[in-house]
Amino acid sequence: MSKFIFVTGGVVSSLGKGIASASIGKLLETRGLRVTILKCDPYLNVDPGTMNPYQHGEVYVTDDGAETDLDLGHYERFTSGHFTKDNNITAGKIYYSVITKERRGDYLGKTVQIIPHITDEIKCCIRKVAKDHDVDVVIVEIGGTVGDIESLPFLEAIRQLRWELGEHYALNIHVTLLPYIKSCGEQKTKPTQHSVGRLREIGIQPDILLCRTEKPISQEQREKIALFCNVDVESVIEAADVKHIYECPSAFKKENLDALILKKLNIKNHDRDLKEWEGYVVKRLKHPKHEVNIAVVGKYIQLPDAYKSIYEALVHGGIANDARVNIFKIDSEDLEKGKPDKYFKDIHGILVPGGFGQRGIEGKVRAIRFARENDIPFFGICLGMQLATVEFARNVCGLKSANSTEFDKTTKDPVISLLAEQHQVTNMGATMRLGAYQCHLEKDTRSLAAYRKEEISERHRHRFEFNNDYRDVLTSKGLVIAGIHTSRNLVEVVEVKGHRWFVGCQFHPEFQSKPDKPHPLFRDFIAAALTV
Ligand code: GLN
């Protein structure tokens, strides 16, 4: 039977519960345990797919085509797990399901209520993940902060689950903050006491406290926190700031967190080995031999979370090449103003990520042109690939008005356009081309050289596609169709002949990159940038 770890957060948001959960997953895997991680988001959207990056950051896509919270990206990067739509539940999804059942008559005669109907539905979803994934431990991260009205049904559900499962089958970890007050030179424990107090009011006693802190926690402080929060001193874990997120598993290991979890869950006889991770990922991050400057040209560059997986995958590409990747975030709208040259001084590679909507499009096209004409390695992802096609059509093939119909519905040359099935779409939620699709790579291409196999599978999230009517004219001028989704004859990868490294892919390779298994395209993009 699977055991459960419930992770909650207190005091403030953005304490890194996602990375903490992912790191715990990693540590338990190094103990030989099979682990899965589930994120519960208390908002009422059914999924984050319809949310703006300003609201939500990146939307992470799973193999089975679910649009999920970006924490699932952390979970997949830190662990060996492949997650599905069931690994992310939202209050919206829960309510939708309960209301659908009510309309169907499943609860006939009953008043439908938050307790028990909503809480039962949450418990059912959590137990389903344990059952379907056949794992030893399920880590359940509850989004939001203790005290939020909207997370209450989730907290009540995990309170009940903990009671139902009993000792040694479930434990609660609370991530909290110990703010350091400069004027008195002290670390304050009161917010943590209040936060734990809030949890206990609703019947949850944390077993372990993960204390986020800038400074080391003294023994005296640990004892004080333990006393007031009703935990043992060894269960007060220091979660100090680290330079690279991939150092977190080692930092927790030093605090004996994995041993403590195993003790509390009564799991015995597992060895731990974080050597590979520490020797490869952490060592190369801390002491890289080389250095490279990569420009990411997007419209949400001021938001650290909007292109989360892209930034991480670039770091992984750096790890593969033993190089530090300095990421320069360039606002595509700025590129529309002046000459692009000044933005790309000392840049060794240009990446244009995915995106939606008109704003900043022409700046991205300029960046692509600059990369193509100056033999700078270029990596276009999803919208980046579509715009690389537009740029090539305009500036190499002379189709001056070439565009995607996303930006110009009546363009004379719609080199990127909608498939017939997308014309019929009326609901915006979950109706894009989503999830993993097969792709066949052609011989003599950069892509095949990177993957070293002809058949690949990558994740998608888009509505528009390369328009096959333009294949001949584009390829006759040197655009290479490097990858095809064969059963539907869809162009998945384009390259430019004779260029140092110019690859645009319709899919999102960043979702499958891990620090210890860097994605081949990111690896080769960085390798090419190192030759500039
Ligand atoms: N807006 C484009 C489309 O829908 C690209 C999407 C993306 O980059 N994820 O096809």
PDB file of N, CA and C in Angstrom, residues 392 397 466 470-482 494-495 497:
ATOM      1  N   PHE A 392      11.711  33.192 -43.100  1.00  0.00           N
ATOM      2  CA  PHE A 392      12.351  32.593 -44.276  1.00  0.00           C
ATOM      3  C   PHE A 392      11.514  32.879 -45.516  1.00  0.00           C
ATOM      4  N   CYS A 397      12.475  33.807 -49.579  1.00  0.00           N
ATOM      5  CA  CYS A 397      11.649  33.418 -50.733  1.00  0.00           C
ATOM      6  C   CYS A 397      10.947  34.615 -51.368  1.00  0.00           C
ATOM      7  N   PHE A 466       2.382  24.481 -39.785  1.00  0.00           N
ATOM      8  CA  PHE A 466       3.075  24.759 -41.045  1.00  0.00           C
ATOM      9  C   PHE A 466       2.107  24.409 -42.187  1.00  0.00           C
ATOM     10  N   TYR A 470       3.101  25.448 -48.930  1.00  0.00           N
ATOM     11  CA  TYR A 470       4.325  26.244 -49.132  1.00  0.00           C
ATOM     12  C   TYR A 470       5.604  25.412 -49.018  1.00  0.00           C
ATOM     13  N   ARG A 471       5.417  24.104 -48.885  1.00  0.00           N
ATOM     14  CA  ARG A 471       6.606  23.263 -48.708  1.00  0.00           C
ATOM     15  C   ARG A 471       7.598  23.402 -49.855  1.00  0.00           C
ATOM     16  N   ASP A 472       7.088  23.320 -51.081  1.00  0.00           N
ATOM     17  CA  ASP A 472       7.990  23.316 -52.238  1.00  0.00           C
ATOM     18  C   ASP A 472       8.758  24.628 -52.353  1.00  0.00           C
ATOM     19  N   VAL A 473       8.028  25.732 -52.273  1.00  0.00           N
ATOM     20  CA  VAL A 473       8.712  27.017 -52.455  1.00  0.00           C
ATOM     21  C   VAL A 473       9.748  27.240 -51.339  1.00  0.00           C
ATOM     22  N   LEU A 474       9.425  26.874 -50.141  1.00  0.00           N
ATOM     23  CA  LEU A 474      10.365  27.098 -49.032  1.00  0.00           C
ATOM     24  C   LEU A 474      11.584  26.167 -49.132  1.00  0.00           C
ATOM     25  N   THR A 475      11.341  24.905 -49.458  1.00  0.00           N
ATOM     26  CA  THR A 475      12.473  23.966 -49.508  1.00  0.00           C
ATOM     27  C   THR A 475      13.360  24.246 -50.727  1.00  0.00           C
ATOM     28  N   SER A 476      12.756  24.766 -51.788  1.00  0.00           N
ATOM     29  CA  SER A 476      13.571  25.050 -52.982  1.00  0.00           C
ATOM     30  C   SER A 476      14.603  26.146 -52.685  1.00  0.00           C
ATOM     31  N   LYS A 477      14.346  26.948 -51.651  1.00  0.00           N
ATOM     32  CA  LYS A 477      15.286  28.028 -51.310  1.00  0.00           C
ATOM     33  C   LYS A 477      16.187  27.666 -50.122  1.00  0.00           C
ATOM     34  N   GLY A 478      16.079  26.430 -49.621  1.00  0.00           N
ATOM     35  CA  GLY A 478      17.027  26.015 -48.581  1.00  0.00           C
ATOM     36  C   GLY A 478      16.450  25.775 -47.199  1.00  0.00           C
ATOM     37  N   LEU A 479      15.119  25.862 -47.064  1.00  0.00           N
ATOM     38  CA  LEU A 479      14.552  25.451 -45.776  1.00  0.00           C
ATOM     39  C   LEU A 479      14.497  23.922 -45.795  1.00  0.00           C
ATOM     40  N   VAL A 480      14.909  23.314 -44.698  1.00  0.00           N
ATOM     41  CA  VAL A 480      14.926  21.849 -44.651  1.00  0.00           C
ATOM     42  C   VAL A 480      13.773  21.382 -43.769  1.00  0.00           C
ATOM     43  N   ILE A 481      12.964  20.470 -44.309  1.00  0.00           N
ATOM     44  CA  ILE A 481      11.910  19.876 -43.469  1.00  0.00           C
ATOM     45  C   ILE A 481      12.575  18.685 -42.772  1.00  0.00           C
ATOM     46  N   ALA A 482      12.890  18.870 -41.513  1.00  0.00           N
ATOM     47  CA  ALA A 482      13.713  17.863 -40.830  1.00  0.00           C
ATOM     48  C   ALA A 482      12.895  16.859 -40.045  1.00  0.00           C
ATOM     49  N   VAL A 494      11.836  22.372 -38.711  1.00  0.00           N
ATOM     50  CA  VAL A 494      12.467  22.989 -39.892  1.00  0.00           C
ATOM     51  C   VAL A 494      13.906  23.376 -39.530  1.00  0.00           C
ATOM     52  N   GLU A 495      14.758  23.347 -40.526  1.00  0.00           N
ATOM     53  CA  GLU A 495      16.140  23.782 -40.342  1.00  0.00           C
ATOM     54  C   GLU A 495      16.534  24.648 -41.537  1.00  0.00           C
ATOM     55  N   LYS A 497      19.494  25.152 -44.326  1.00  0.00           N
ATOM     56  CA  LYS A 497      20.677  24.513 -44.906  1.00  0.00           C
ATOM     57  C   LYS A 497      21.886  25.452 -44.856  1.00  0.00           C
TER      58      LYS A 497
END
